[in-house]
Amino acid sequence: MSDDPNEKMLQALAHQSAGRPDPGPSSYASRTVDWRTLTDERAPVEWGALRAWVEWFTVRFDVPANVVPDCWWRHGEIVEELAALRSAHLLLFDPSDRGTGPSTWLQYLSTALPRLTRAGGGCTREHREQLSRSWVNATDEQAWTAWVTQSHAHQDGSGRP
């Protein structure tokens, strides 16, 4: 057996039954959430649903803290990955599925695990605040204005797009 934690998780997932687990209050929440436009009014429901699903998922598949740290909710990249996995899980484990949903979800998971591992690696025992990228004063507005006045379609000098 491989020492790779992602491989271990995938093997555990491959043996999961095809039954739909109860992720808690998910039935009251949206299947997909646009976290960028989430209102304060909807926030407790959506965050609660995601938390319930994350706690189920990490326990069910023994996801280590270096992949999904306890402070996962404080990391935008991890939230987006987990929310996408939850949405796919809810859709692909739907009772109307013809049987391919679980294996499709496993494929999604296998592509998400390396990204989760990379994003969650800094917070295994305690939360470490990461410097978020900011666009404040990052763009040279004069250079930007000069750039956007042209299409740049002929960058190779040939006169062809």
PDB file of C-alpha atoms in Angstrom:
ATOM      1  CA  MET A   1       0.000   0.000   0.000  1.00  0.00           C
ATOM      2  CA  SER A   2       1.213   3.488  -0.862  1.00  0.00           C
ATOM      3  CA  ASP A   3       2.227   5.978   1.847  1.00  0.00           C
ATOM      4  CA  ASP A   4       0.509   8.743  -0.135  1.00  0.00           C
ATOM      5  CA  PRO A   5      -2.433  10.011   1.982  1.00  0.00           C
ATOM      6  CA  ASN A   6      -4.348  10.895  -1.175  1.00  0.00           C
ATOM      7  CA  GLU A   7      -4.019   7.328  -2.432  1.00  0.00           C
ATOM      8  CA  LYS A   8      -5.183   6.015   0.942  1.00  0.00           C
ATOM      9  CA  MET A   9      -8.257   8.249   0.789  1.00  0.00           C
ATOM     10  CA  LEU A  10      -9.039   7.224  -2.776  1.00  0.00           C
ATOM     11  CA  GLN A  11      -8.867   3.558  -1.825  1.00  0.00           C
ATOM     12  CA  ALA A  12     -11.213   4.175   1.098  1.00  0.00           C
ATOM     13  CA  LEU A  13     -13.559   6.051  -1.194  1.00  0.00           C
ATOM     14  CA  ALA A  14     -13.527   3.253  -3.727  1.00  0.00           C
ATOM     15  CA  HIS A  15     -14.939   0.930  -1.076  1.00  0.00           C
ATOM     16  CA  GLN A  16     -17.679   3.341   0.006  1.00  0.00           C
ATOM     17  CA  SER A  17     -21.209   2.141  -0.415  1.00  0.00           C
ATOM     18  CA  ALA A  18     -23.266   3.892  -3.064  1.00  0.00           C
ATOM     19  CA  GLY A  19     -25.879   4.954  -0.502  1.00  0.00           C
ATOM     20  CA  ARG A  20     -26.448   8.662   0.030  1.00  0.00           C
ATOM     21  CA  PRO A  21     -25.123   9.775   3.426  1.00  0.00           C
ATOM     22  CA  ASP A  22     -26.957  12.318   5.505  1.00  0.00           C
ATOM     23  CA  PRO A  23     -24.805  15.463   5.426  1.00  0.00           C
ATOM     24  CA  GLY A  24     -26.932  17.202   8.040  1.00  0.00           C
ATOM     25  CA  PRO A  25     -28.818  20.393   7.214  1.00  0.00           C
ATOM     26  CA  SER A  26     -27.813  20.289   3.532  1.00  0.00           C
ATOM     27  CA  SER A  27     -31.372  19.793   2.349  1.00  0.00           C
ATOM     28  CA  TYR A  28     -32.158  23.319   3.517  1.00  0.00           C
ATOM     29  CA  ALA A  29     -29.120  24.852   1.869  1.00  0.00           C
ATOM     30  CA  SER A  30     -28.347  25.516  -1.751  1.00  0.00           C
ATOM     31  CA  ARG A  31     -26.652  22.817  -3.764  1.00  0.00           C
ATOM     32  CA  THR A  32     -24.195  25.386  -5.030  1.00  0.00           C
ATOM     33  CA  VAL A  33     -23.105  28.587  -3.357  1.00  0.00           C
ATOM     34  CA  ASP A  34     -21.489  31.623  -4.911  1.00  0.00           C
ATOM     35  CA  TRP A  35     -19.435  32.593  -1.869  1.00  0.00           C
ATOM     36  CA  ARG A  36     -18.565  35.926  -3.465  1.00  0.00           C
ATOM     37  CA  THR A  37     -22.210  37.051  -3.460  1.00  0.00           C
ATOM     38  CA  LEU A  38     -23.460  35.230  -0.355  1.00  0.00           C
ATOM     39  CA  THR A  39     -25.683  37.479   1.749  1.00  0.00           C
ATOM     40  CA  ASP A  40     -25.422  37.796   5.521  1.00  0.00           C
ATOM     41  CA  GLU A  41     -28.975  36.457   5.729  1.00  0.00           C
ATOM     42  CA  ARG A  42     -28.093  33.199   3.903  1.00  0.00           C
ATOM     43  CA  ALA A  43     -24.615  32.845   5.414  1.00  0.00           C
ATOM     44  CA  PRO A  44     -25.527  30.829   8.551  1.00  0.00           C
ATOM     45  CA  VAL A  45     -27.498  28.262   6.518  1.00  0.00           C
ATOM     46  CA  GLU A  46     -24.862  27.855   3.799  1.00  0.00           C
ATOM     47  CA  TRP A  47     -21.892  27.789   6.169  1.00  0.00           C
ATOM     48  CA  GLY A  48     -23.713  25.344   8.445  1.00  0.00           C
ATOM     49  CA  ALA A  49     -24.464  23.021   5.552  1.00  0.00           C
ATOM     50  CA  LEU A  50     -20.889  23.133   4.312  1.00  0.00           C
ATOM     51  CA  ARG A  51     -19.529  22.521   7.817  1.00  0.00           C
ATOM     52  CA  ALA A  52     -21.783  19.507   8.320  1.00  0.00           C
ATOM     53  CA  TRP A  53     -20.686  18.054   4.990  1.00  0.00           C
ATOM     54  CA  VAL A  54     -16.974  18.758   5.624  1.00  0.00           C
ATOM     55  CA  GLU A  55     -17.134  17.125   9.051  1.00  0.00           C
ATOM     56  CA  TRP A  56     -18.898  14.084   7.593  1.00  0.00           C
ATOM     57  CA  PHE A  57     -16.469  13.888   4.656  1.00  0.00           C
ATOM     58  CA  THR A  58     -13.286  14.246   6.705  1.00  0.00           C
ATOM     59  CA  VAL A  59     -14.371  11.655   9.270  1.00  0.00           C
ATOM     60  CA  ARG A  60     -15.836   9.206   6.743  1.00  0.00           C
ATOM     61  CA  PHE A  61     -12.674   9.198   4.628  1.00  0.00           C
ATOM     62  CA  ASP A  62     -10.143   9.864   7.372  1.00  0.00           C
ATOM     63  CA  VAL A  63      -8.898  13.016   5.680  1.00  0.00           C
ATOM     64  CA  PRO A  64      -5.758  14.147   7.517  1.00  0.00           C
ATOM     65  CA  ALA A  65      -5.409  17.650   8.946  1.00  0.00           C
ATOM     66  CA  ASN A  66      -2.627  18.477   6.500  1.00  0.00           C
ATOM     67  CA  VAL A  67      -5.201  18.115   3.701  1.00  0.00           C
ATOM     68  CA  VAL A  68      -8.223  19.746   5.399  1.00  0.00           C
ATOM     69  CA  PRO A  69      -7.062  21.600   8.511  1.00  0.00           C
ATOM     70  CA  ASP A  70      -9.407  22.400  11.383  1.00  0.00           C
ATOM     71  CA  CYS A  71      -9.375  26.042  10.290  1.00  0.00           C
ATOM     72  CA  TRP A  72     -10.451  25.154   6.713  1.00  0.00           C
ATOM     73  CA  TRP A  73     -13.207  27.775   6.816  1.00  0.00           C
ATOM     74  CA  ARG A  74     -10.611  30.555   7.138  1.00  0.00           C
ATOM     75  CA  HIS A  75      -8.979  29.666   3.804  1.00  0.00           C
ATOM     76  CA  GLY A  76     -10.849  30.766   0.700  1.00  0.00           C
ATOM     77  CA  GLU A  77      -9.149  28.274  -1.597  1.00  0.00           C
ATOM     78  CA  ILE A  78     -10.049  25.351   0.672  1.00  0.00           C
ATOM     79  CA  VAL A  79     -13.633  26.599   1.068  1.00  0.00           C
ATOM     80  CA  GLU A  80     -14.046  26.735  -2.713  1.00  0.00           C
ATOM     81  CA  GLU A  81     -12.648  23.203  -3.177  1.00  0.00           C
ATOM     82  CA  LEU A  82     -14.769  21.711  -0.416  1.00  0.00           C
ATOM     83  CA  ALA A  83     -17.890  23.550  -1.568  1.00  0.00           C
ATOM     84  CA  ALA A  84     -17.342  22.261  -5.099  1.00  0.00           C
ATOM     85  CA  LEU A  85     -16.904  18.709  -3.812  1.00  0.00           C
ATOM     86  CA  ARG A  86     -20.043  19.038  -1.693  1.00  0.00           C
ATOM     87  CA  SER A  87     -22.054  20.357  -4.642  1.00  0.00           C
ATOM     88  CA  ALA A  88     -20.845  17.552  -6.878  1.00  0.00           C
ATOM     89  CA  HIS A  89     -21.562  15.013  -4.136  1.00  0.00           C
ATOM     90  CA  LEU A  90     -25.115  16.237  -3.660  1.00  0.00           C
ATOM     91  CA  LEU A  91     -25.781  16.215  -7.386  1.00  0.00           C
ATOM     92  CA  LEU A  92     -24.054  12.930  -8.209  1.00  0.00           C
ATOM     93  CA  PHE A  93     -25.502  10.962  -5.307  1.00  0.00           C
ATOM     94  CA  ASP A  94     -29.008  12.051  -6.204  1.00  0.00           C
ATOM     95  CA  PRO A  95     -31.548   9.187  -6.143  1.00  0.00           C
ATOM     96  CA  SER A  96     -32.351   9.890  -9.798  1.00  0.00           C
ATOM     97  CA  ASP A  97     -28.764   9.038 -10.813  1.00  0.00           C
ATOM     98  CA  ARG A  98     -28.460   5.946 -12.996  1.00  0.00           C
ATOM     99  CA  GLY A  99     -25.434   4.602 -11.147  1.00  0.00           C
ATOM    100  CA  THR A 100     -22.497   6.536 -12.545  1.00  0.00           C
ATOM    101  CA  GLY A 101     -22.649   9.393 -10.042  1.00  0.00           C
ATOM    102  CA  PRO A 102     -20.513   7.843  -7.307  1.00  0.00           C
ATOM    103  CA  SER A 103     -17.654   6.957  -9.655  1.00  0.00           C
ATOM    104  CA  THR A 104     -17.831  10.387 -11.280  1.00  0.00           C
ATOM    105  CA  TRP A 105     -17.619  11.992  -7.844  1.00  0.00           C
ATOM    106  CA  LEU A 106     -14.546   9.881  -7.057  1.00  0.00           C
ATOM    107  CA  GLN A 107     -12.933  11.223 -10.212  1.00  0.00           C
ATOM    108  CA  TYR A 108     -13.678  14.787  -9.118  1.00  0.00           C
ATOM    109  CA  LEU A 109     -12.249  14.000  -5.715  1.00  0.00           C
ATOM    110  CA  SER A 110      -9.050  12.565  -7.162  1.00  0.00           C
ATOM    111  CA  THR A 111      -8.396  15.836  -8.978  1.00  0.00           C
ATOM    112  CA  ALA A 112      -9.301  17.942  -5.932  1.00  0.00           C
ATOM    113  CA  LEU A 113      -7.095  16.121  -3.405  1.00  0.00           C
ATOM    114  CA  PRO A 114      -3.752  17.473  -4.647  1.00  0.00           C
ATOM    115  CA  ARG A 115      -5.170  21.013  -4.644  1.00  0.00           C
ATOM    116  CA  LEU A 116      -6.547  20.548  -1.122  1.00  0.00           C
ATOM    117  CA  THR A 117      -3.215  19.140   0.040  1.00  0.00           C
ATOM    118  CA  ARG A 118      -1.351  22.135  -1.396  1.00  0.00           C
ATOM    119  CA  ALA A 119      -3.820  24.658   0.056  1.00  0.00           C
ATOM    120  CA  GLY A 120      -4.112  23.073   3.504  1.00  0.00           C
ATOM    121  CA  GLY A 121      -0.487  22.245   4.140  1.00  0.00           C
ATOM    122  CA  GLY A 122       0.353  25.285   6.264  1.00  0.00           C
ATOM    123  CA  CYS A 123      -2.149  24.779   9.080  1.00  0.00           C
ATOM    124  CA  THR A 124      -1.835  21.352  10.644  1.00  0.00           C
ATOM    125  CA  ARG A 125      -1.741  22.200  14.361  1.00  0.00           C
ATOM    126  CA  GLU A 126      -2.773  25.852  14.494  1.00  0.00           C
ATOM    127  CA  HIS A 127      -4.072  28.454  12.074  1.00  0.00           C
ATOM    128  CA  ARG A 128      -1.425  30.454  10.282  1.00  0.00           C
ATOM    129  CA  GLU A 129      -2.693  33.577   8.622  1.00  0.00           C
ATOM    130  CA  GLN A 130      -1.585  33.733   5.026  1.00  0.00           C
ATOM    131  CA  LEU A 131      -1.100  36.995   3.233  1.00  0.00           C
ATOM    132  CA  SER A 132      -3.931  37.320   0.800  1.00  0.00           C
ATOM    133  CA  ARG A 133      -3.271  38.769  -2.586  1.00  0.00           C
ATOM    134  CA  SER A 134      -4.502  42.324  -2.937  1.00  0.00           C
ATOM    135  CA  TRP A 135      -5.091  44.514  -5.966  1.00  0.00           C
ATOM    136  CA  VAL A 136      -4.906  47.745  -3.963  1.00  0.00           C
ATOM    137  CA  ASN A 137      -2.333  49.913  -5.754  1.00  0.00           C
ATOM    138  CA  ALA A 138      -1.116  46.873  -7.711  1.00  0.00           C
ATOM    139  CA  THR A 139      -2.045  48.033 -11.198  1.00  0.00           C
ATOM    140  CA  ASP A 140      -0.195  50.800 -12.976  1.00  0.00           C
ATOM    141  CA  GLU A 141      -3.293  52.611 -14.242  1.00  0.00           C
ATOM    142  CA  GLN A 142      -1.450  54.509 -16.989  1.00  0.00           C
ATOM    143  CA  ALA A 143       0.090  51.307 -18.349  1.00  0.00           C
ATOM    144  CA  TRP A 144      -3.282  49.564 -18.107  1.00  0.00           C
ATOM    145  CA  THR A 145      -5.071  52.303 -20.021  1.00  0.00           C
ATOM    146  CA  ALA A 146      -2.407  52.239 -22.732  1.00  0.00           C
ATOM    147  CA  TRP A 147      -2.658  48.448 -22.951  1.00  0.00           C
ATOM    148  CA  VAL A 148      -6.451  48.195 -23.256  1.00  0.00           C
ATOM    149  CA  THR A 149      -6.660  50.685 -26.110  1.00  0.00           C
ATOM    150  CA  GLN A 150      -5.273  47.989 -28.450  1.00  0.00           C
ATOM    151  CA  SER A 151      -6.405  44.427 -29.183  1.00  0.00           C
ATOM    152  CA  HIS A 152      -2.911  42.884 -29.075  1.00  0.00           C
ATOM    153  CA  ALA A 153      -4.180  40.288 -31.553  1.00  0.00           C
ATOM    154  CA  HIS A 154      -1.117  40.751 -33.793  1.00  0.00           C
ATOM    155  CA  GLN A 155       1.576  40.182 -31.187  1.00  0.00           C
ATOM    156  CA  ASP A 156       3.655  37.944 -33.486  1.00  0.00           C
ATOM    157  CA  GLY A 157       4.255  40.793 -35.951  1.00  0.00           C
ATOM    158  CA  SER A 158       2.646  38.941 -38.856  1.00  0.00           C
ATOM    159  CA  GLY A 159      -0.417  41.134 -39.025  1.00  0.00           C
ATOM    160  CA  ARG A 160      -2.536  37.993 -38.519  1.00  0.00           C
ATOM    161  CA  PRO A 161      -4.430  37.122 -35.336  1.00  0.00           C
TER     162      PRO A 161
END
